[in-house]
Amino acid sequence: MLTLEWESEGLQTVGIVVIICASLKLLHLLGLIDFSEDSVEDEIELATVRHRPEALELLEAQSKFTKKELQILYRGFKNECPSGIVNEETFKEIYSQFFPQGDSTTYAHFLFNAFDTDHNGCVSFEDFVMGLSILLRGTVQEKLNWAFNLYDINKDGYITKEEMLDIMKAIYDMMGKCTYPVLKEDAPRQHVETFFQKMDKNKDGVVTMDEFIESCQKDENIMQSMQLFENVI
């Protein structure tokens, strides 16, 4: 069972870590963490799927993965998603398998929207690779930009208390009974207040990307979490 200490100091770290952990769970489901190099063919088979990914050379240039790593990623992606794309319902089903003790539906919705960068209602292999490239191999600035985009639900360039509350409620719902100590009903709102006290520098009621990044970079826990999952693949 997962165990988290939900204390007022450094609570914003939880959201950052959950973003990366949730992505690792997706990798695990696709069979991409425990893989054998001997099972990887020299070239991936692209003709059997309805959605053809961009040329490996282009994805290799755009991402931080090698061609061999992209082959491994694509093989797992194709096995679980023969059509070459993942819709939101499939995404929700994936996370429900890893968080059976809670309700991951809302968080999976927010995470899906973060991966679906062109907002066409599906996550392609290219979307998947670029998101993972940032979360697992990106610079601290890139990872924090990605996290900010997740929290900025309406994509207007600001995080409001309402948006942060929606994300925090989704995280608490997803963790369910796996939190310790048992959460109080107003815990998400208290988390949001702590978040804004620390990050809303000019006290205008919203957090900009600059404020978000500056505060995160000064937080030792968040900076350590940025290093935890590098070179997973």
Short mmCIF file of C-alpha atoms in Angstrom, two decimals:
data_model
loop_
_atom_site.label_atom_id
_atom_site.label_comp_id
_atom_site.label_asym_id
_atom_site.label_seq_id
_atom_site.Cartn_x
_atom_site.Cartn_y
_atom_site.Cartn_z
CA MET A 1 0.00 0.00 0.00
CA LEU A 2 1.22 3.47 -0.84
CA THR A 3 1.82 5.73 2.13
CA LEU A 4 2.05 9.49 2.02
CA GLU A 5 2.56 12.03 4.79
CA TRP A 6 0.10 14.83 4.06
CA GLU A 7 1.65 17.68 5.99
CA SER A 8 1.38 21.40 5.35
CA GLU A 9 5.07 21.87 4.58
CA GLY A 10 5.98 20.97 1.03
CA LEU A 11 2.51 19.72 0.08
CA GLN A 12 2.87 21.00 -3.46
CA THR A 13 5.48 18.28 -3.94
CA VAL A 14 2.71 15.69 -3.93
CA GLY A 15 1.24 16.90 -7.19
CA ILE A 16 4.60 16.92 -8.94
CA VAL A 17 5.50 13.42 -7.78
CA VAL A 18 2.07 12.00 -8.66
CA ILE A 19 2.41 13.32 -12.21
CA ILE A 20 5.64 11.37 -12.70
CA CYS A 21 4.51 8.29 -10.78
CA ALA A 22 1.31 8.12 -12.81
CA SER A 23 3.37 8.23 -16.00
CA LEU A 24 5.56 5.40 -14.71
CA LYS A 25 2.46 3.34 -14.01
CA LEU A 26 1.46 3.83 -17.63
CA LEU A 27 4.91 2.62 -18.67
CA HIS A 28 4.57 -0.41 -16.45
CA LEU A 29 1.21 -1.32 -17.92
CA LEU A 30 2.65 -1.14 -21.42
CA GLY A 31 5.47 -3.45 -20.34
CA LEU A 32 8.14 -0.82 -20.90
CA ILE A 33 9.94 -0.86 -17.56
CA ASP A 34 10.68 -4.60 -17.28
CA PHE A 35 11.81 -5.32 -20.82
CA SER A 36 14.35 -7.65 -22.37
CA GLU A 37 16.60 -6.23 -25.06
CA ASP A 38 16.76 -9.65 -26.71
CA SER A 39 13.07 -9.40 -27.58
CA VAL A 40 13.45 -6.15 -29.50
CA GLU A 41 13.66 -6.45 -33.26
CA ASP A 42 15.90 -4.19 -35.28
CA GLU A 43 12.99 -2.33 -36.85
CA ILE A 44 9.46 -1.70 -35.57
CA GLU A 45 6.53 -2.85 -37.66
CA LEU A 46 4.47 0.17 -38.69
CA ALA A 47 2.24 -1.25 -41.40
CA THR A 48 -0.08 -3.16 -39.05
CA VAL A 49 -1.59 -0.15 -37.29
CA ARG A 50 -4.13 2.38 -38.48
CA HIS A 51 -2.21 5.34 -37.07
CA ARG A 52 1.34 5.55 -38.39
CA PRO A 53 3.79 7.33 -36.08
CA GLU A 54 6.24 9.83 -37.43
CA ALA A 55 9.55 8.51 -38.71
CA LEU A 56 11.76 7.30 -35.90
CA GLU A 57 14.51 9.63 -37.00
CA LEU A 58 12.22 12.63 -36.54
CA LEU A 59 11.00 11.45 -33.13
CA GLU A 60 14.57 10.75 -32.10
CA ALA A 61 15.52 14.31 -33.03
CA GLN A 62 12.52 15.82 -31.24
CA SER A 63 12.67 13.72 -28.08
CA LYS A 64 15.38 12.64 -25.67
CA PHE A 65 15.05 8.94 -26.53
CA THR A 66 17.35 6.88 -28.72
CA LYS A 67 16.05 4.96 -31.73
CA LYS A 68 16.32 1.68 -29.79
CA GLU A 69 14.34 3.15 -26.89
CA LEU A 70 11.69 4.41 -29.30
CA GLN A 71 11.41 0.92 -30.77
CA ILE A 72 10.83 -0.48 -27.29
CA LEU A 73 8.27 2.21 -26.48
CA TYR A 74 6.41 1.66 -29.72
CA ARG A 75 6.30 -2.11 -29.34
CA GLY A 76 4.62 -1.81 -25.94
CA PHE A 77 2.33 0.98 -27.15
CA LYS A 78 1.25 -1.04 -30.18
CA ASN A 79 0.62 -4.18 -28.14
CA GLU A 80 -1.78 -2.36 -25.81
CA CYS A 81 -3.17 0.07 -28.39
CA PRO A 82 -3.31 -1.68 -31.80
CA SER A 83 -5.05 1.33 -33.37
CA GLY A 84 -2.01 3.48 -32.58
CA ILE A 85 -3.96 5.93 -30.43
CA VAL A 86 -5.37 6.05 -26.89
CA ASN A 87 -8.71 7.71 -26.17
CA GLU A 88 -9.69 9.15 -22.81
CA GLU A 89 -11.80 6.18 -21.74
CA THR A 90 -8.88 3.81 -22.29
CA PHE A 91 -6.64 6.18 -20.36
CA LYS A 92 -9.09 6.12 -17.44
CA GLU A 93 -9.24 2.32 -17.54
CA ILE A 94 -5.45 2.17 -17.34
CA TYR A 95 -5.32 4.25 -14.17
CA SER A 96 -8.25 2.50 -12.54
CA GLN A 97 -6.15 -0.69 -12.62
CA PHE A 98 -3.36 0.94 -10.63
CA PHE A 99 -5.54 2.85 -8.16
CA PRO A 100 -8.33 0.37 -7.35
CA GLN A 101 -8.59 1.71 -3.81
CA GLY A 102 -9.68 5.14 -5.06
CA ASP A 103 -11.33 6.93 -7.95
CA SER A 104 -8.74 7.95 -10.56
CA THR A 105 -11.27 9.08 -13.18
CA THR A 106 -10.86 12.83 -12.73
CA TYR A 107 -7.09 12.79 -12.41
CA ALA A 108 -6.80 10.58 -15.48
CA HIS A 109 -8.94 13.14 -17.33
CA PHE A 110 -6.56 15.97 -16.40
CA LEU A 111 -3.48 13.91 -17.23
CA PHE A 112 -4.96 12.81 -20.55
CA ASN A 113 -5.53 16.47 -21.50
CA ALA A 114 -1.90 17.23 -20.65
CA PHE A 115 -0.68 14.46 -22.98
CA ASP A 116 -3.21 15.40 -25.68
CA THR A 117 -1.32 18.52 -26.71
CA ASP A 118 -3.28 19.13 -29.92
CA HIS A 119 -6.61 18.61 -28.11
CA ASN A 120 -8.07 16.23 -30.67
CA GLY A 121 -9.44 13.80 -28.10
CA CYS A 122 -6.78 11.11 -28.45
CA VAL A 123 -3.17 10.50 -27.48
CA SER A 124 -1.01 9.29 -30.35
CA PHE A 125 2.34 7.58 -30.03
CA GLU A 126 3.97 10.94 -30.81
CA ASP A 127 2.03 12.65 -27.99
CA PHE A 128 2.97 9.83 -25.65
CA VAL A 129 6.68 9.98 -26.51
CA MET A 130 6.97 13.75 -26.23
CA GLY A 131 5.24 13.81 -22.85
CA LEU A 132 7.41 11.02 -21.46
CA SER A 133 10.51 12.62 -22.92
CA ILE A 134 9.85 15.70 -20.82
CA LEU A 135 8.81 13.89 -17.64
CA LEU A 136 11.66 11.37 -17.68
CA ARG A 137 14.48 13.11 -19.53
CA GLY A 138 13.59 16.80 -19.63
CA THR A 139 15.31 19.63 -17.82
CA VAL A 140 13.85 20.89 -14.56
CA GLN A 141 12.43 23.87 -16.47
CA GLU A 142 10.74 21.58 -19.02
CA LYS A 143 9.26 19.33 -16.33
CA LEU A 144 7.91 22.29 -14.39
CA ASN A 145 6.45 23.82 -17.57
CA TRP A 146 4.66 20.52 -18.18
CA ALA A 147 3.38 20.40 -14.60
CA PHE A 148 2.16 23.99 -14.84
CA ASN A 149 0.26 23.10 -18.00
CA LEU A 150 -1.44 20.25 -16.14
CA TYR A 151 -2.56 22.55 -13.32
CA ASP A 152 -3.63 25.30 -15.74
CA ILE A 153 -6.83 23.51 -16.69
CA ASN A 154 -8.29 26.17 -19.00
CA LYS A 155 -4.88 26.98 -20.53
CA ASP A 156 -5.11 30.74 -19.96
CA GLY A 157 -1.58 31.02 -18.55
CA TYR A 158 -2.61 31.21 -14.88
CA ILE A 159 -3.37 28.73 -12.10
CA THR A 160 -6.39 29.76 -10.06
CA LYS A 161 -7.39 28.43 -6.66
CA GLU A 162 -10.34 26.69 -8.28
CA GLU A 163 -8.08 24.89 -10.79
CA MET A 164 -5.62 23.84 -8.10
CA LEU A 165 -8.49 22.64 -5.90
CA ASP A 166 -9.85 20.52 -8.75
CA ILE A 167 -6.42 18.90 -9.22
CA MET A 168 -5.90 18.31 -5.51
CA LYS A 169 -9.34 16.77 -5.07
CA ALA A 170 -8.60 14.49 -8.02
CA ILE A 171 -5.29 13.39 -6.46
CA TYR A 172 -6.89 12.76 -3.06
CA ASP A 173 -9.74 10.82 -4.68
CA MET A 174 -7.24 8.73 -6.64
CA MET A 175 -5.14 7.85 -3.59
CA GLY A 176 -8.28 6.82 -1.70
CA LYS A 177 -7.51 4.82 1.43
CA CYS A 178 -3.78 4.76 0.76
CA THR A 179 -3.08 8.00 2.59
CA TYR A 180 -1.76 8.28 6.11
CA PRO A 181 -2.90 9.81 8.33
CA VAL A 182 -6.53 9.65 7.24
CA LEU A 183 -7.38 12.82 5.36
CA LYS A 184 -9.75 15.41 6.69
CA GLU A 185 -12.53 16.55 4.40
CA ASP A 186 -11.04 20.03 4.03
CA ALA A 187 -7.48 18.76 3.36
CA PRO A 188 -7.51 19.61 -0.39
CA ARG A 189 -8.60 23.19 0.30
CA GLN A 190 -5.94 23.59 3.00
CA HIS A 191 -3.38 22.29 0.51
CA VAL A 192 -4.46 24.92 -2.01
CA GLU A 193 -4.20 27.71 0.55
CA THR A 194 -0.68 26.60 1.47
CA PHE A 195 0.22 26.41 -2.22
CA PHE A 196 -0.97 29.96 -2.90
CA GLN A 197 0.61 31.45 0.20
CA LYS A 198 3.95 30.19 -1.05
CA MET A 199 3.62 30.72 -4.79
CA ASP A 200 1.35 33.71 -5.34
CA LYS A 201 4.11 36.27 -4.83
CA ASN A 202 2.12 39.39 -5.70
CA LYS A 203 -1.06 38.18 -3.97
CA ASP A 204 -3.28 38.76 -7.00
CA GLY A 205 -5.13 35.48 -6.56
CA VAL A 206 -3.50 33.60 -9.44
CA VAL A 207 -0.14 31.89 -9.97
CA THR A 208 1.77 32.61 -13.16
CA MET A 209 4.23 30.23 -14.76
CA ASP A 210 7.14 32.38 -13.58
CA GLU A 211 5.85 32.32 -9.98
CA PHE A 212 5.26 28.58 -10.17
CA ILE A 213 8.71 27.78 -11.54
CA GLU A 214 10.51 30.15 -9.17
CA SER A 215 8.81 28.65 -6.11
CA CYS A 216 9.35 25.06 -7.22
CA GLN A 217 13.03 25.67 -7.91
CA LYS A 218 13.45 26.93 -4.35
CA ASP A 219 11.79 23.82 -2.90
CA GLU A 220 14.32 21.08 -2.13
CA ASN A 221 11.69 18.32 -2.08
CA ILE A 222 10.41 19.20 -5.54
CA MET A 223 13.90 19.44 -6.95
CA GLN A 224 14.72 15.99 -5.57
CA SER A 225 11.52 14.57 -7.05
CA MET A 226 12.59 15.87 -10.46
CA GLN A 227 15.64 13.59 -10.30
CA LEU A 228 13.96 10.41 -9.06
CA PHE A 229 12.80 8.90 -12.31
CA GLU A 230 15.51 9.78 -14.78
CA ASN A 231 16.84 6.99 -16.99
CA VAL A 232 13.94 4.66 -16.14
CA ILE A 233 14.00 3.36 -19.70
#
